[in-house]
Amino acid sequence: MGIGAVAKGVLLTLVLVGQPLLAQEAPARLDPAESWIDDRWRGIELSLVLSRAVPWRVFTLDSPRRLVVEVRGVDWAGVETDSLLLGDNATGLTLGEGTSGWARLEVELGRALAVTEAGMTVAEGGSSARLHLVLEVTDDESFAASAAAPPSQEPALASPPAAPPADGTFVVAIDPGHGGVDPGAERAGLKEADLMLALAEELAEALEGAGVVPVLTREEDSFVPLQERMTLARAAGADVLVSLHADALKEEDASGASVYTLTDEAVGEASGKMVERHQGSDLLAGLDLRGEDDAVATALMDLARAGTVPASRRLAQALARELPKAGAALNDHALRQAPLAVLNAADFPSVLLETGFLSDAGDRGRLSTPGGRAPIVRGIVAALTRWAAEEAGRPEPLTR
Ligand SMILES: [Zn+2]
């Protein structure tokens, strides 16, 4: 996974749009029983469990070598540092205040280590959040090169896109799932990645025809990390993201389209399976550290995202309504929820559309030709444009 590329001054950060709201909340607390810093092969692993999701950022500093984890709105009161530190590769731990509202945790590193995994996952119902980090051994030179203080001021946030009709542009990020080394589902010589790219291109053309601005998160058969997809969508001022997939099931008894939105309750068995199928792929990775395009990599936007869930659900409903009207096959359980990172990472309304199942011969036939995909395209365009018009009529802004 090109871990070496991580070293270039990567600062992982999460900044939320709703900071004033955050300030009114009670401080988040660390759960010492569930939190630890321990050795793992050639490195260390950190698990920090907090009473809720908060903005976070991670970076390393040199002389002395240390890992800095900053979390906003966290009160360390009562936390015993000794009980957290279990291994030998981390030689010390300090808790304190960072700058401008960030609480800081500094881990002294006994050797040159680089962050290779970082992500925050939120428990069902939002009752807790776990920040998980993995650091692996690197060489001294790389460590020195990557060590960087946080920016002196907050990273600039893209201004929230206006509600679609207000400025005349409605920007839809189309995310063709998988690609490159990650082909997605494969059946009968067909690859999910190829079919979704073809569908995405057709959808983009149709959206343009409807006066909507489409943005593709990948335009060829290449592996694009989730983080890059999100950065791209954000930079384009996306009002909404539609991730396109077509999975295959072992049971071969499911067919038709279904729409996933982010879960906020128990994950159903079907949703669980959906997650399983994507294990190991970037969809669930949550954060890919290979991107070097930006000194600031945006991480999970748990709180910003919370406000987008109702709008995402309304879009899912619109899709479930419009797809069959356009002649596309719809699954019996069309509306689903799952804790998918692609939805988790979006701070704008987002849905994951399973356009069908490659394990089903009927779906396969439909998905593999432009004519078969046309009803899906029509359904998506109708759903997006109707949804946008309805959202614009709502008292709250469409996004954020
Ligand atoms: Zn997929």
Coordinates of C-alpha atoms and ligand atoms in Angstrom, one line a residue:
M1 CA 0.0 0.0 0.0
G2 CA 2.9 2.4 -0.6
I3 CA 3.2 3.1 3.0
G4 CA 6.4 5.0 2.4
A5 CA 4.4 7.7 0.8
V6 CA 2.8 8.5 4.1
A7 CA 5.8 10.1 5.4
K8 CA 5.7 13.4 3.5
G9 CA 4.5 15.7 6.1
V10 CA 1.1 14.1 6.4
L11 CA -1.1 15.8 8.8
L12 CA -4.4 14.1 9.4
T13 CA -7.0 16.4 10.6
L14 CA -10.7 16.8 11.0
V15 CA -12.3 20.2 11.2
L16 CA -16.0 20.6 11.5
V17 CA -18.1 23.2 10.1
G18 CA -20.3 23.5 13.2
Q19 CA -17.7 24.6 15.7
P20 CA -19.9 26.9 17.7
L21 CA -22.3 24.1 18.3
L22 CA -19.5 21.9 19.5
A23 CA -18.4 24.5 22.0
Q24 CA -21.8 24.2 23.8
E25 CA -21.4 20.5 24.2
A26 CA -20.1 18.9 27.4
P27 CA -16.5 17.8 27.0
A28 CA -15.9 14.4 25.6
R29 CA -14.2 11.9 28.0
L30 CA -11.7 9.2 27.4
D31 CA -12.7 5.8 28.5
P32 CA -9.4 4.5 30.2
A33 CA -10.7 0.9 30.4
E34 CA -11.1 0.7 26.6
S35 CA -8.1 2.8 25.7
W36 CA -4.5 1.7 25.3
I37 CA -1.2 2.2 23.6
D38 CA 0.6 -1.0 22.9
D39 CA 3.4 -2.6 20.9
R40 CA 2.7 -4.4 17.7
W41 CA 5.0 -6.0 15.3
R42 CA 7.5 -3.3 14.2
G43 CA 5.5 -0.5 15.7
I44 CA 2.8 0.6 18.0
E45 CA -1.0 0.6 18.0
L46 CA -3.3 3.1 19.8
S47 CA -6.9 2.8 20.7
L48 CA -8.5 5.8 22.2
V49 CA -12.2 5.4 23.1
L50 CA -14.0 8.7 23.6
S51 CA -17.6 9.3 24.8
R52 CA -18.4 10.8 21.4
A53 CA -16.9 11.6 18.1
V54 CA -14.8 14.7 18.1
P55 CA -12.5 16.4 15.5
W56 CA -9.1 14.9 15.6
R57 CA -5.7 15.2 14.0
V58 CA -2.4 13.3 14.2
F59 CA 1.1 14.3 13.4
T60 CA 4.7 13.5 14.5
L61 CA 7.4 15.8 15.8
D62 CA 11.1 15.3 15.9
S63 CA 13.8 15.8 18.6
P64 CA 12.6 14.2 20.7
R65 CA 10.5 11.9 18.5
R66 CA 6.9 11.9 19.4
L67 CA 3.5 11.3 18.1
V68 CA 0.9 14.0 18.7
V69 CA -2.8 13.2 18.8
E70 CA -5.0 16.2 19.1
V71 CA -8.7 15.9 19.8
R72 CA -11.0 18.8 20.1
G73 CA -13.4 19.2 23.0
V74 CA -11.9 16.4 25.2
D75 CA -11.3 16.7 28.9
W76 CA -8.5 14.5 30.2
A77 CA -9.4 15.0 33.8
G78 CA -9.0 11.8 35.9
V79 CA -7.1 9.9 33.2
E80 CA -4.1 8.0 34.5
T81 CA -1.4 7.9 31.8
D82 CA 0.4 4.9 33.3
S83 CA -2.5 2.6 32.8
L84 CA -2.7 3.5 29.1
L85 CA 0.9 2.7 28.2
L86 CA 1.4 -1.0 27.8
G87 CA 4.3 -1.6 25.5
D88 CA 8.0 -0.7 25.1
N89 CA 8.1 1.1 21.7
A90 CA 6.2 4.0 23.2
T91 CA 8.4 5.3 26.1
G92 CA 6.2 8.0 27.6
L93 CA 2.8 9.7 27.5
T94 CA 1.7 13.2 28.3
L95 CA -1.7 14.6 28.3
G96 CA -2.3 18.3 28.1
E97 CA -3.7 21.3 26.3
G98 CA -3.0 21.9 22.6
T99 CA -3.7 25.2 20.9
S100 CA -7.1 26.7 20.3
G101 CA -9.3 24.2 22.0
W102 CA -7.4 21.0 21.1
A103 CA -6.6 18.6 23.9
R104 CA -3.3 17.0 23.2
L105 CA -1.9 13.6 23.8
E106 CA 1.9 13.2 23.2
V107 CA 3.4 9.7 22.9
E108 CA 7.2 9.6 23.2
L109 CA 8.5 7.2 20.5
G110 CA 11.5 5.0 21.3
R111 CA 12.2 4.6 17.6
A112 CA 11.4 6.2 14.3
L113 CA 7.7 5.3 13.6
A114 CA 5.3 6.6 11.0
V115 CA 1.6 6.7 11.0
T116 CA 0.3 4.0 8.6
E117 CA -3.4 3.8 9.7
A118 CA -5.6 6.3 11.3
G119 CA -9.4 6.4 11.6
M120 CA -12.2 7.1 13.9
T121 CA -15.2 4.8 14.1
V122 CA -18.4 5.7 15.8
A123 CA -20.4 3.1 17.8
E124 CA -23.9 2.5 16.8
G125 CA -26.1 5.2 18.2
G126 CA -23.1 7.4 18.7
S127 CA -22.6 6.5 22.3
S128 CA -18.8 6.3 21.8
A129 CA -16.1 6.8 19.2
R130 CA -12.8 5.0 18.8
L131 CA -9.7 6.6 17.4
H132 CA -7.5 3.8 16.1
L133 CA -3.9 4.5 15.0
V134 CA -1.1 2.2 13.8
L135 CA 2.5 3.3 13.6
E136 CA 5.1 1.2 11.9
V137 CA 8.9 1.5 11.8
T138 CA 10.4 3.8 9.3
D139 CA 13.9 5.1 8.8
D140 CA 15.3 8.2 10.5
E141 CA 15.4 10.2 7.4
S142 CA 11.8 9.6 6.5
F143 CA 10.8 10.4 10.1
A144 CA 12.7 13.7 10.1
A145 CA 11.1 14.6 6.8
S146 CA 7.6 13.8 7.9
A147 CA 7.7 15.5 11.3
A148 CA 5.6 18.6 11.1
A149 CA 3.8 20.8 13.5
P150 CA 0.1 21.5 13.0
P151 CA -0.8 24.5 10.9
S152 CA -0.7 27.7 12.9
Q153 CA -4.3 28.4 11.9
E154 CA -7.2 26.2 11.0
P155 CA -7.1 24.7 7.6
A156 CA -9.3 26.6 5.3
L157 CA -12.7 25.0 4.8
A158 CA -14.4 25.1 1.5
S159 CA -17.4 27.3 1.9
P160 CA -20.6 25.3 1.9
P161 CA -22.2 24.9 -1.5
A162 CA -25.4 26.8 -1.9
A163 CA -28.7 24.9 -2.2
P164 CA -28.9 23.9 -5.8
P165 CA -31.3 26.3 -7.4
A166 CA -30.0 29.3 -5.5
D167 CA -26.9 29.8 -7.6
G168 CA -28.1 27.7 -10.5
T169 CA -25.6 24.9 -10.1
F170 CA -26.3 21.6 -8.6
V171 CA -23.1 19.5 -8.3
V172 CA -23.4 15.8 -8.1
A173 CA -20.3 13.7 -7.3
I174 CA -20.6 10.4 -9.0
D175 CA -18.4 7.8 -7.4
P176 CA -17.9 4.6 -9.5
G177 CA -16.9 2.0 -6.9
H178 CA -13.6 0.2 -6.9
G179 CA -11.1 0.4 -9.8
G180 CA -7.5 -0.6 -10.6
V181 CA -6.1 -3.2 -8.2
D182 CA -9.6 -3.4 -6.7
P183 CA -11.9 -4.8 -9.3
G184 CA -14.9 -5.2 -6.9
A185 CA -17.2 -8.1 -7.6
E186 CA -16.4 -10.3 -10.6
R187 CA -18.8 -12.7 -12.4
A188 CA -19.0 -14.2 -15.9
G189 CA -16.0 -12.1 -17.0
L190 CA -17.6 -8.9 -15.8
K191 CA -16.0 -6.6 -13.3
E192 CA -18.0 -4.3 -11.0
A193 CA -15.3 -1.6 -11.4
D194 CA -15.7 -1.5 -15.2
L195 CA -19.5 -1.6 -15.2
M196 CA -19.7 1.2 -12.6
L197 CA -17.4 3.4 -14.6
A198 CA -19.5 2.9 -17.7
L199 CA -22.6 3.6 -15.7
A200 CA -21.0 6.7 -14.1
E201 CA -20.1 8.1 -17.5
E202 CA -23.6 7.6 -18.9
L203 CA -25.0 9.1 -15.7
A204 CA -22.7 12.1 -16.0
E205 CA -23.8 12.7 -19.5
A206 CA -27.5 12.4 -18.6
L207 CA -27.1 14.8 -15.6
E208 CA -25.4 17.3 -17.8
G209 CA -28.4 17.1 -20.1
A210 CA -30.6 17.9 -17.1
G211 CA -28.5 21.0 -16.2
V212 CA -26.7 19.3 -13.4
V213 CA -22.9 19.5 -12.9
P214 CA -21.5 16.0 -12.6
V215 CA -18.1 15.2 -11.1
L216 CA -16.6 11.8 -11.4
T217 CA -14.4 10.6 -8.5
R218 CA -12.5 8.4 -11.0
E219 CA -12.4 8.5 -14.8
E220 CA -10.5 5.4 -15.6
D221 CA -9.8 1.9 -14.3
S222 CA -7.5 3.1 -11.6
F223 CA -7.4 2.7 -7.8
V224 CA -8.5 5.9 -6.2
P225 CA -8.3 6.0 -2.4
L226 CA -11.4 6.9 -0.7
Q227 CA -9.8 10.0 0.8
E228 CA -8.9 11.3 -2.7
R229 CA -12.4 10.7 -3.9
M230 CA -13.7 12.8 -1.0
T231 CA -11.2 15.5 -1.5
L232 CA -12.1 15.7 -5.2
A233 CA -15.8 15.8 -4.5
R234 CA -15.3 18.5 -1.9
A235 CA -13.1 20.6 -4.1
A236 CA -15.7 20.5 -6.8
G237 CA -18.3 21.8 -4.3
A238 CA -20.4 18.6 -4.5
D239 CA -23.9 19.0 -3.1
V240 CA -24.3 15.3 -2.9
L241 CA -22.4 12.1 -3.6
V242 CA -23.7 8.9 -5.2
S243 CA -21.5 5.9 -4.9
L244 CA -22.2 3.3 -7.5
H245 CA -21.8 -0.5 -6.9
A246 CA -23.0 -3.8 -8.1
D247 CA -22.0 -6.6 -5.8
A248 CA -22.2 -10.4 -6.1
L249 CA -23.7 -12.7 -3.5
K250 CA -22.8 -16.3 -2.9
E251 CA -26.5 -17.2 -2.4
E252 CA -27.3 -15.7 -5.8
D253 CA -30.9 -15.0 -4.7
A254 CA -30.8 -11.2 -4.6
S255 CA -31.6 -8.9 -7.5
G256 CA -32.4 -5.3 -8.2
A257 CA -31.2 -2.1 -6.9
S258 CA -30.9 -1.1 -3.2
V259 CA -29.8 2.2 -1.6
Y260 CA -27.6 2.4 1.4
T261 CA -27.5 5.3 3.7
L262 CA -25.4 5.6 6.9
T263 CA -26.7 3.6 9.8
D264 CA -27.6 5.2 13.1
E265 CA -29.0 2.1 14.6
A266 CA -28.6 -1.6 14.7
V267 CA -27.1 -3.0 11.5
G268 CA -29.3 -5.5 9.9
E269 CA -27.9 -8.8 8.7
A270 CA -28.1 -7.9 5.1
S271 CA -26.2 -4.7 5.8
G272 CA -23.7 -6.6 7.8
K273 CA -23.0 -8.8 4.8
M274 CA -22.7 -5.8 2.6
V275 CA -20.0 -4.6 4.9
E276 CA -18.3 -8.0 4.9
R277 CA -18.2 -8.0 1.2
H278 CA -16.3 -4.8 1.2
Q279 CA -13.9 -5.7 3.9
G280 CA -10.4 -5.3 2.6
S281 CA -11.4 -2.8 0.0
D282 CA -10.9 0.8 0.3
L283 CA -14.6 1.4 0.9
L284 CA -14.3 0.5 4.5
A285 CA -10.8 1.6 5.0
G286 CA -12.2 5.0 6.0
L287 CA -9.0 6.7 5.4
D288 CA -6.3 6.1 3.0
L289 CA -2.9 7.5 3.9
R290 CA -1.3 7.3 0.5
G291 CA -2.7 10.6 -0.7
E292 CA -0.1 13.3 -0.8
D293 CA -2.2 15.8 -2.6
D294 CA -2.9 17.9 0.4
A295 CA -1.1 18.6 3.6
V296 CA -4.4 18.4 5.3
A297 CA -6.3 15.1 4.9
T298 CA -9.8 15.3 6.1
A299 CA -10.9 12.5 8.3
L300 CA -14.3 11.4 9.4
M301 CA -16.6 14.2 9.7
D302 CA -18.9 12.6 12.2
L303 CA -20.7 15.6 13.5
A304 CA -20.9 17.6 10.2
R305 CA -22.2 14.5 8.6
A306 CA -25.0 14.0 11.2
G307 CA -26.9 16.9 9.7
T308 CA -26.7 15.4 6.3
V309 CA -28.2 12.0 7.2
P310 CA -31.9 13.1 6.9
A311 CA -31.2 14.6 3.5
S312 CA -29.4 11.4 2.5
R313 CA -32.4 9.3 3.6
R314 CA -34.7 11.5 1.6
L315 CA -32.6 11.0 -1.5
A316 CA -32.6 7.2 -0.9
Q317 CA -36.4 7.3 -0.8
A318 CA -36.4 9.3 -4.0
L319 CA -34.2 6.7 -5.6
A320 CA -36.4 3.9 -4.4
R321 CA -39.4 5.7 -5.9
E322 CA -37.9 6.9 -9.2
L323 CA -35.8 3.8 -10.2
P324 CA -38.8 1.5 -10.7
K325 CA -40.8 4.3 -12.4
A326 CA -37.9 4.5 -14.9
G327 CA -38.1 0.8 -15.5
A328 CA -35.1 -0.3 -13.3
A329 CA -35.3 -3.4 -11.2
L330 CA -35.6 -2.7 -7.5
N331 CA -34.6 -5.0 -4.7
D332 CA -37.4 -6.2 -2.2
H333 CA -35.5 -4.4 0.5
A334 CA -34.5 -1.3 -1.3
L335 CA -33.7 0.9 1.6
R336 CA -30.8 -0.1 3.7
Q337 CA -28.4 1.3 6.2
A338 CA -24.8 0.3 6.8
P339 CA -21.8 1.9 8.5
L340 CA -19.9 2.4 5.3
A341 CA -16.9 4.6 5.2
V342 CA -17.7 6.1 1.9
L343 CA -20.9 7.5 3.5
N344 CA -19.1 8.2 6.8
A345 CA -16.4 10.3 5.1
A346 CA -18.8 12.5 3.2
D347 CA -19.8 15.7 4.9
F348 CA -22.5 16.2 2.3
P349 CA -25.5 14.1 1.7
S350 CA -24.4 10.7 0.3
V351 CA -25.9 7.4 -0.7
L352 CA -24.4 4.2 -1.9
L353 CA -26.5 2.7 -4.7
E354 CA -26.2 -1.0 -5.2
T355 CA -27.4 -0.9 -8.8
G356 CA -27.9 -4.6 -8.8
F357 CA -26.2 -7.9 -8.2
L358 CA -23.6 -9.4 -10.5
S359 CA -24.6 -12.8 -9.0
D360 CA -28.0 -12.4 -10.6
A361 CA -28.2 -13.3 -14.3
G362 CA -30.9 -10.7 -15.0
D363 CA -29.1 -7.9 -13.2
R364 CA -25.9 -8.9 -14.9
G365 CA -27.5 -8.7 -18.3
R366 CA -29.0 -5.3 -17.6
L367 CA -25.8 -3.9 -16.1
S368 CA -23.6 -5.0 -18.9
T369 CA -25.1 -3.0 -21.7
P370 CA -25.9 0.7 -22.2
G371 CA -29.5 -0.2 -23.0
G372 CA -29.8 -2.2 -19.8
R373 CA -28.3 0.6 -17.8
A374 CA -30.4 3.3 -19.3
P375 CA -33.4 2.9 -16.9
I376 CA -31.0 3.1 -14.0
V377 CA -29.5 6.3 -15.4
R378 CA -33.0 7.8 -15.9
G379 CA -34.1 6.8 -12.4
I380 CA -31.0 8.3 -10.8
V381 CA -31.4 11.6 -12.7
A382 CA -35.1 11.8 -11.9
A383 CA -34.4 11.1 -8.2
L384 CA -31.6 13.6 -7.9
T385 CA -33.4 16.5 -9.7
R386 CA -36.6 15.9 -7.7
W387 CA -34.8 15.6 -4.5
A388 CA -32.8 18.7 -5.1
A389 CA -35.9 20.7 -5.9
E390 CA -37.6 19.4 -2.7
E391 CA -34.5 20.1 -0.5
A392 CA -34.3 23.6 -1.9
G393 CA -37.8 24.2 -0.6
R394 CA -36.9 23.1 2.9
P395 CA -36.3 25.8 5.5
E396 CA -32.8 24.5 6.3
P397 CA -30.0 24.6 3.7
L398 CA -29.5 21.5 1.7
T399 CA -26.1 20.8 3.1
R400 CA -24.3 21.2 6.4
Ligands
ZN1 ZN -18.8 -2.6 -4.6

